[in-house]
PDB file of C-alpha atoms and ligand atoms in Angstrom:
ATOM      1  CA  UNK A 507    -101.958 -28.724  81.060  1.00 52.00           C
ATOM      2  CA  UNK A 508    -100.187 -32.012  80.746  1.00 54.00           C
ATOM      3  CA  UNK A 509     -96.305 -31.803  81.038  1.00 57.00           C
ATOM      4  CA  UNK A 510     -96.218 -32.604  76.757  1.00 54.00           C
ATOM      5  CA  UNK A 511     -98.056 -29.302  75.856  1.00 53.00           C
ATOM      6  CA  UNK A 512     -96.409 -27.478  78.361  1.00 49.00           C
ATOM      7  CA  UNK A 513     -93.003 -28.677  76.828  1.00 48.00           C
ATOM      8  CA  UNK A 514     -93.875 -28.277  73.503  1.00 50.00           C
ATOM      9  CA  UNK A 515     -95.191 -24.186  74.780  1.00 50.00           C
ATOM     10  CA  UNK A 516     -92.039 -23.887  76.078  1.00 47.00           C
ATOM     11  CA  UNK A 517     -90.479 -24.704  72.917  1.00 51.00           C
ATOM     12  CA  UNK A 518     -92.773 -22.639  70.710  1.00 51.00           C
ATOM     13  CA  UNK A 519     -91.813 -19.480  72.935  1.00 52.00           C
ATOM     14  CA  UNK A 520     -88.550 -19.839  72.271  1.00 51.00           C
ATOM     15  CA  UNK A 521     -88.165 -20.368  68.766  1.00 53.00           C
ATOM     16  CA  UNK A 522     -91.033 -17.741  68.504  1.00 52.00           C
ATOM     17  CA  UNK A 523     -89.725 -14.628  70.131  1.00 54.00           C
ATOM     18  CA  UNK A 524     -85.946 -14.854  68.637  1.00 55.00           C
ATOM     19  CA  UNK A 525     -87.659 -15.084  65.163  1.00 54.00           C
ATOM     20  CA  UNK A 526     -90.223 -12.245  66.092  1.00 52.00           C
ATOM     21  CA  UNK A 527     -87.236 -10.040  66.820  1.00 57.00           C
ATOM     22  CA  UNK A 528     -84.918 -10.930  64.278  1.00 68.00           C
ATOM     23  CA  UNK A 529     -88.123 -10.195  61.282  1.00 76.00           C
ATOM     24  CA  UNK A 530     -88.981  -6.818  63.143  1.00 90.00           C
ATOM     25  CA  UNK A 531     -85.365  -5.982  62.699  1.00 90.00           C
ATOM     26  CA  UNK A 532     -85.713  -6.904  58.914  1.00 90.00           C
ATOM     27  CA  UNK A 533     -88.591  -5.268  58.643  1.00 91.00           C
ATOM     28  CA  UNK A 534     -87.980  -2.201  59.949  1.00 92.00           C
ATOM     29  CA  UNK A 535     -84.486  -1.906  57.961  1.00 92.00           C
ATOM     30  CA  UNK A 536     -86.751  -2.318  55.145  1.00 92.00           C
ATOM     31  CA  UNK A 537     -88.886   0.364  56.010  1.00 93.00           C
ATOM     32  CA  UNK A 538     -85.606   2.815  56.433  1.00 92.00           C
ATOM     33  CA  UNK A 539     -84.438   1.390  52.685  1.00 91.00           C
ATOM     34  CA  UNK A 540     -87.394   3.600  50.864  1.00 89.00           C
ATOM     35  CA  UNK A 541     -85.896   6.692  52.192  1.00 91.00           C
ATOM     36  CA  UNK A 542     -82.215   5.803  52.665  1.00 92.00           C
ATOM     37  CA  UNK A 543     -79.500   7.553  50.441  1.00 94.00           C
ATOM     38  CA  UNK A 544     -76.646   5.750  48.859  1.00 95.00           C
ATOM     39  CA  UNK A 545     -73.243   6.295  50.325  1.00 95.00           C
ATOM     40  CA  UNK A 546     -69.411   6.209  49.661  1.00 97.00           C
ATOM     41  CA  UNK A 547     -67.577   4.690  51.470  1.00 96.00           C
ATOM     42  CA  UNK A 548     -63.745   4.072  50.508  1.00 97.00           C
ATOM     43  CA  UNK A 549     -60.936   1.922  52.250  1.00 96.00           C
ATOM     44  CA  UNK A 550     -57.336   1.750  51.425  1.00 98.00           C
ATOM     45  CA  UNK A 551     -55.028  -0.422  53.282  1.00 97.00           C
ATOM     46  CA  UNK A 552     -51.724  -3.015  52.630  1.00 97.00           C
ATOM     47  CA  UNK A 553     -52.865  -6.606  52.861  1.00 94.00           C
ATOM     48  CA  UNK A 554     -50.468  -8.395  54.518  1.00 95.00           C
ATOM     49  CA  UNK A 555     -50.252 -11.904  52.660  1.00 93.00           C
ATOM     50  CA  UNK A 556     -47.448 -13.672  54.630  1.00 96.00           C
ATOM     51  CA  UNK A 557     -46.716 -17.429  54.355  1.00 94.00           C
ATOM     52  CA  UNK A 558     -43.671 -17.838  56.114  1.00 95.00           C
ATOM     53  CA  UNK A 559     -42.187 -17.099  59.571  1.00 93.00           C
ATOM     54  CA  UNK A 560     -43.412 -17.554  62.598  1.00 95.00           C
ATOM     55  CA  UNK A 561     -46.366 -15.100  62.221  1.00 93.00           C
ATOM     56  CA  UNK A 562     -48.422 -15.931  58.853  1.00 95.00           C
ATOM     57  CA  UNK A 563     -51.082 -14.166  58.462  1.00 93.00           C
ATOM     58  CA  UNK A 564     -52.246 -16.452  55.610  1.00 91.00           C
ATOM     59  CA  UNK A 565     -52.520 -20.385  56.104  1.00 90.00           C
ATOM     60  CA  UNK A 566     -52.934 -22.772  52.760  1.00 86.00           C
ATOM     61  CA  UNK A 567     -55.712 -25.193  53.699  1.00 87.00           C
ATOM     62  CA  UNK A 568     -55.985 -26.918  50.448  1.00 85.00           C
ATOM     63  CA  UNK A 569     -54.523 -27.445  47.124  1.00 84.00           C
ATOM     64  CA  UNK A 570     -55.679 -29.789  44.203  1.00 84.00           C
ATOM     65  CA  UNK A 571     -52.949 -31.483  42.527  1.00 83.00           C
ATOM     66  CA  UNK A 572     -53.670 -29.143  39.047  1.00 81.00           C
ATOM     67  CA  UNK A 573     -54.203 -25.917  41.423  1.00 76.00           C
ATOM     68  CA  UNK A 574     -50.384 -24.490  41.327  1.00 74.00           C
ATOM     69  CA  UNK A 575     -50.039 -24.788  37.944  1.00 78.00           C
ATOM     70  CA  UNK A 576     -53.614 -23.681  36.502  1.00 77.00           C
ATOM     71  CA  UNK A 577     -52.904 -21.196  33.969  1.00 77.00           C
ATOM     72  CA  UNK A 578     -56.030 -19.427  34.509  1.00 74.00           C
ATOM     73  CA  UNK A 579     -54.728 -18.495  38.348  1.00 74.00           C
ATOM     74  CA  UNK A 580     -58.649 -19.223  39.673  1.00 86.00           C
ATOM     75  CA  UNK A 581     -61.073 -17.229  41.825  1.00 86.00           C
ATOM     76  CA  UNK A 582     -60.223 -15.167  44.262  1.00 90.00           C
ATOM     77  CA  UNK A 583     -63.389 -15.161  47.467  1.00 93.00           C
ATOM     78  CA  UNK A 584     -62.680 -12.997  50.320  1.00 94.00           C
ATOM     79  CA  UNK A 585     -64.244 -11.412  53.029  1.00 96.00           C
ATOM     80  CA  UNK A 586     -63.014  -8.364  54.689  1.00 96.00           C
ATOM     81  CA  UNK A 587     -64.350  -8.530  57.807  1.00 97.00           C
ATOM     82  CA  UNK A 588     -65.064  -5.346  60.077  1.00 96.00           C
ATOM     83  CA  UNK A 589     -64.086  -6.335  64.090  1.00 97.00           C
ATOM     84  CA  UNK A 590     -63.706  -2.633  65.461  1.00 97.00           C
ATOM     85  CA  UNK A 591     -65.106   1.010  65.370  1.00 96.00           C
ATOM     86  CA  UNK A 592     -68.229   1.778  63.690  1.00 93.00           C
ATOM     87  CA  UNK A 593     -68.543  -0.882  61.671  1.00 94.00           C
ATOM     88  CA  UNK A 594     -67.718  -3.410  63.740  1.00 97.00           C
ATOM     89  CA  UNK A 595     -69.648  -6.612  62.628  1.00 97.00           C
ATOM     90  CA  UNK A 596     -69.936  -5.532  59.301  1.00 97.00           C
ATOM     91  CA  UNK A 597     -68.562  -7.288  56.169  1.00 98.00           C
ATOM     92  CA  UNK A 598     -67.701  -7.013  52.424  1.00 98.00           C
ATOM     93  CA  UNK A 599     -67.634  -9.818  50.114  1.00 98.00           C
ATOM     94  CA  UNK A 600     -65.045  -9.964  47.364  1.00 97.00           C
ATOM     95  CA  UNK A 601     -65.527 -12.088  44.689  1.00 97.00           C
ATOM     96  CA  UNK A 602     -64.076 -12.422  41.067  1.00 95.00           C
ATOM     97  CA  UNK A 603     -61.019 -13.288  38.958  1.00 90.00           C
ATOM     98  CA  UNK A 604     -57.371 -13.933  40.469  1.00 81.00           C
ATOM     99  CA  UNK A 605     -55.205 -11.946  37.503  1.00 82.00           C
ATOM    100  CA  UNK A 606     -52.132 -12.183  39.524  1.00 74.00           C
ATOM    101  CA  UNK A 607     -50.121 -11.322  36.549  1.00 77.00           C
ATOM    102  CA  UNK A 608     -52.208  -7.668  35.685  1.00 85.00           C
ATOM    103  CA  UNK A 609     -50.614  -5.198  37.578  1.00 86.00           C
ATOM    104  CA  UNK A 610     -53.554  -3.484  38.692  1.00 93.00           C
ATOM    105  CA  UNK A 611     -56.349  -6.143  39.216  1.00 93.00           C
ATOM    106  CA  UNK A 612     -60.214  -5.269  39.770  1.00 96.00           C
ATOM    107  CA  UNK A 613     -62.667  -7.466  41.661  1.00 97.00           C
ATOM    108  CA  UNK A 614     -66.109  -6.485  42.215  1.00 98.00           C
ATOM    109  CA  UNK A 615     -67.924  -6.743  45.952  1.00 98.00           C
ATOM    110  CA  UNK A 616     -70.984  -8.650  45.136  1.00 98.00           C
ATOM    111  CA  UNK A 617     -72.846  -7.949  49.027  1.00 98.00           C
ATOM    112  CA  UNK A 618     -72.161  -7.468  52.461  1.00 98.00           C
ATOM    113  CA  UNK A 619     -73.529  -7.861  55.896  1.00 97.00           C
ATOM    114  CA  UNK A 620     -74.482  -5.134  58.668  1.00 95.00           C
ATOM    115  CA  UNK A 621     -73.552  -1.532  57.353  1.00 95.00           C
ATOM    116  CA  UNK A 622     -72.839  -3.022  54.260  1.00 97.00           C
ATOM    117  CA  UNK A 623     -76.438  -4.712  53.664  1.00 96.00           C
ATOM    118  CA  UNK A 624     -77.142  -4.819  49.701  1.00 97.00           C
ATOM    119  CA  UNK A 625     -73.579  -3.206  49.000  1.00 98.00           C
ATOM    120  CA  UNK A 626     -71.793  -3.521  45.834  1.00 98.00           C
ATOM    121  CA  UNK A 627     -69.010  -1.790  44.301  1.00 98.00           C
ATOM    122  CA  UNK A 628     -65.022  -2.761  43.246  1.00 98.00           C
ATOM    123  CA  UNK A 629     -61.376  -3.478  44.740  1.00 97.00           C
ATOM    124  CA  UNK A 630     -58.554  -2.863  42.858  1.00 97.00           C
ATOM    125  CA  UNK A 631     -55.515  -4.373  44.022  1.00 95.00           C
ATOM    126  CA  UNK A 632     -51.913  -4.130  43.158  1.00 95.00           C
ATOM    127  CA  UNK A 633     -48.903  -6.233  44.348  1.00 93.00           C
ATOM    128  CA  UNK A 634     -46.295  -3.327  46.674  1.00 95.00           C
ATOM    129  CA  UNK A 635     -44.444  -5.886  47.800  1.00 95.00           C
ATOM    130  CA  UNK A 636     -43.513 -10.019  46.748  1.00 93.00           C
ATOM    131  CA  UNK A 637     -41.027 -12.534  47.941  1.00 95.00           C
ATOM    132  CA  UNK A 638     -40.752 -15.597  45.180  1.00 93.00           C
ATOM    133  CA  UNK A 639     -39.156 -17.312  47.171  1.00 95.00           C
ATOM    134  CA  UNK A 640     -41.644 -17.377  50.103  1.00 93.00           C
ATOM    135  CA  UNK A 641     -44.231 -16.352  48.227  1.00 90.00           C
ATOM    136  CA  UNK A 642     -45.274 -13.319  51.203  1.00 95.00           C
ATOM    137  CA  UNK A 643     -46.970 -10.729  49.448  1.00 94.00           C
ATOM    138  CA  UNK A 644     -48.102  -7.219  50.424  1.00 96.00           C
ATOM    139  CA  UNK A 645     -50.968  -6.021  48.411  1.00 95.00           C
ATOM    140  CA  UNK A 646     -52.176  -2.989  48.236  1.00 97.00           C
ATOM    141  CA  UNK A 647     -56.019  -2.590  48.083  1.00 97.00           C
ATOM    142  CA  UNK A 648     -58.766   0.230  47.136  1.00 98.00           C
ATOM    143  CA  UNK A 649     -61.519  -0.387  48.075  1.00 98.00           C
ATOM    144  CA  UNK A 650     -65.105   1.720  46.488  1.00 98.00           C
ATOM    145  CA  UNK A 651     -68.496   0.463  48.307  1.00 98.00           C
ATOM    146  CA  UNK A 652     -71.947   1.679  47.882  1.00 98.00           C
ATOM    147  CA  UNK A 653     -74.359   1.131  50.909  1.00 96.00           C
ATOM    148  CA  UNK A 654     -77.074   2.435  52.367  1.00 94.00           C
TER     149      UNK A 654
HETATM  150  C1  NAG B1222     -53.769 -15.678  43.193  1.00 82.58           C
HETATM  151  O1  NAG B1222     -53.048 -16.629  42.431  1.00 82.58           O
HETATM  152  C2  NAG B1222     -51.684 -16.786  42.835  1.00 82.58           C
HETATM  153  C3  NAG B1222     -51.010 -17.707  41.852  1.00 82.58           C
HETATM  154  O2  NAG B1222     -51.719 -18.932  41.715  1.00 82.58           O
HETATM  155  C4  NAG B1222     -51.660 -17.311  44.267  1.00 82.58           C
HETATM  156  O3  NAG B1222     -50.327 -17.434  44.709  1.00 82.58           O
HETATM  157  C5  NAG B1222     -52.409 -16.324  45.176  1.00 82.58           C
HETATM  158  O4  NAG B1222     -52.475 -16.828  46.485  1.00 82.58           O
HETATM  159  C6  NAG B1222     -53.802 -16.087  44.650  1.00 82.58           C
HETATM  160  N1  NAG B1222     -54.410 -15.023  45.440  1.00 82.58           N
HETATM  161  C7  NAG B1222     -55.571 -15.179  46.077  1.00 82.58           C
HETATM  162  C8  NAG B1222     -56.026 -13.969  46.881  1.00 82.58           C
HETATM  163  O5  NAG B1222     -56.242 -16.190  46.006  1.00 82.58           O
HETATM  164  C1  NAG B1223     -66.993  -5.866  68.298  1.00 82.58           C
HETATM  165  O1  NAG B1223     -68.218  -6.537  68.396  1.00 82.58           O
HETATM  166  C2  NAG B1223     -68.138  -7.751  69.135  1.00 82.58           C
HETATM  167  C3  NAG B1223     -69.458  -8.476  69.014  1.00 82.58           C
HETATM  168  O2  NAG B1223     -70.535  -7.640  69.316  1.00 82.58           O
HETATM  169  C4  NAG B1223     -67.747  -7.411  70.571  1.00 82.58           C
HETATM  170  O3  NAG B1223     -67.645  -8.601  71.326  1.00 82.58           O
HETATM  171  C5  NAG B1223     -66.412  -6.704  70.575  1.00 82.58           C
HETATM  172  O4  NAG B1223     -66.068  -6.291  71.872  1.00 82.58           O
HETATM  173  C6  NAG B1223     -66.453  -5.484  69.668  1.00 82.58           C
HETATM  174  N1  NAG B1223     -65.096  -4.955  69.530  1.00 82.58           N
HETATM  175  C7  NAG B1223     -64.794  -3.689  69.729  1.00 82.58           C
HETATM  176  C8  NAG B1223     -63.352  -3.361  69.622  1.00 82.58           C
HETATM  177  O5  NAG B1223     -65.639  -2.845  69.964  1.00 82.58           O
HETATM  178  C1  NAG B1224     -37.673 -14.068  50.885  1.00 82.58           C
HETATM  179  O1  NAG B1224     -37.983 -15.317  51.451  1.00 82.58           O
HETATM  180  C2  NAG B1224     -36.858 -16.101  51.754  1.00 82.58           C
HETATM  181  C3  NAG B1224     -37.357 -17.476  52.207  1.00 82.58           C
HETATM  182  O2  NAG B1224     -38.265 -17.350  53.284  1.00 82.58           O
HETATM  183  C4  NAG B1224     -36.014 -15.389  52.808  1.00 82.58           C
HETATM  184  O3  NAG B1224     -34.865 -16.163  53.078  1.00 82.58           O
HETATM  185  C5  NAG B1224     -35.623 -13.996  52.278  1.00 82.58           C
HETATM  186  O4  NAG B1224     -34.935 -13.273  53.299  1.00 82.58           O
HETATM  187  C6  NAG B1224     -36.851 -13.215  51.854  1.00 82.58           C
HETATM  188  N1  NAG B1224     -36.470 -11.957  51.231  1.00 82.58           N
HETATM  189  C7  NAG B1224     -37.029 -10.795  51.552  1.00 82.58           C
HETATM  190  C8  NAG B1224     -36.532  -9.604  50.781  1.00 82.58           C
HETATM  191  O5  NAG B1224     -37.917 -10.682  52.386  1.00 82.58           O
END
């Protein structure tokens, strides 16, 4: 074997065997998916939105010039991100229309990772607490997800 073929061997194995696993994996969750019953799952929790202080727990990254003052208040994409318990690992994805001025406002979930493979469902969100001046927030969130 010349030291090219036994390089380029080398290099098929290991592309070959991570991919082998990770489509078994598919595969097999696929498998589970003809038999699998829809669940309910439901979170409620305060999202902490704070600007200001020493602790934020929310960081503006960017802003176009038009952004503050768009009548239309945007998109709203979020993540809620699972990093303990059962579902650690797991995500939802949030995405849908920023109606900051509704007091109740509903977004759908459009997917998710892990537990939440194939999820959809809704949020519904409604301000609890706001500072105008800092612009902290403290939102309170529902959350209704269908998974398998
Ligand atoms: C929703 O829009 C308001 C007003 O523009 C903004 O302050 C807030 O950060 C937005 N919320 C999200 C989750 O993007
Ligand atoms: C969550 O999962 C990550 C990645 O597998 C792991 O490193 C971490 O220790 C887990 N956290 C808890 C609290 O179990
Ligand atoms: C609102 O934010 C301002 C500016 O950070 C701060 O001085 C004030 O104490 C805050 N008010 C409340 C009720 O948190």
């Amino acid at each position: 074997m010349t030291k090219l073929t036994l390089v380029l061997l080398l290099f098929l194995i290991g592309i070959a065997i991570p991919l082998v696993h990770s489509t078994n994996e598919v595969d097999e969750w696929i498998q589970k998916l003809h038999h699998a019953k829809e669940k309910v799952s439901r979170l409620h929790f305060y999202f902490h939105d704070t600007l200001s202080g020493k602790n934020p727990s929310a960081v503006e990254v960017a802003e176009a010039s038009k952004t503050k003052k768009s009548p239309s208040f945007l998109v709203v994409a979020m993540n809620f991100v699972f990093t303990t318990g059962k579902f650690n690992g797991s995500s939802l994805t949030i995405l849908g229309r920023n109606a900051t001025l509704q007091p109740l406002r509903e977004m759908p979930i459009i997917g998710g990772t892990g537990a939440f493979r194939l999820a959809r469902g809704f949020v519904t969100a409604k301000t609890y607490f706001l500072n105008f001046t800092s612009g902290d927030a403290i939102v309170q969130y529902h959350v209704v997800a269908i998974h398998y």
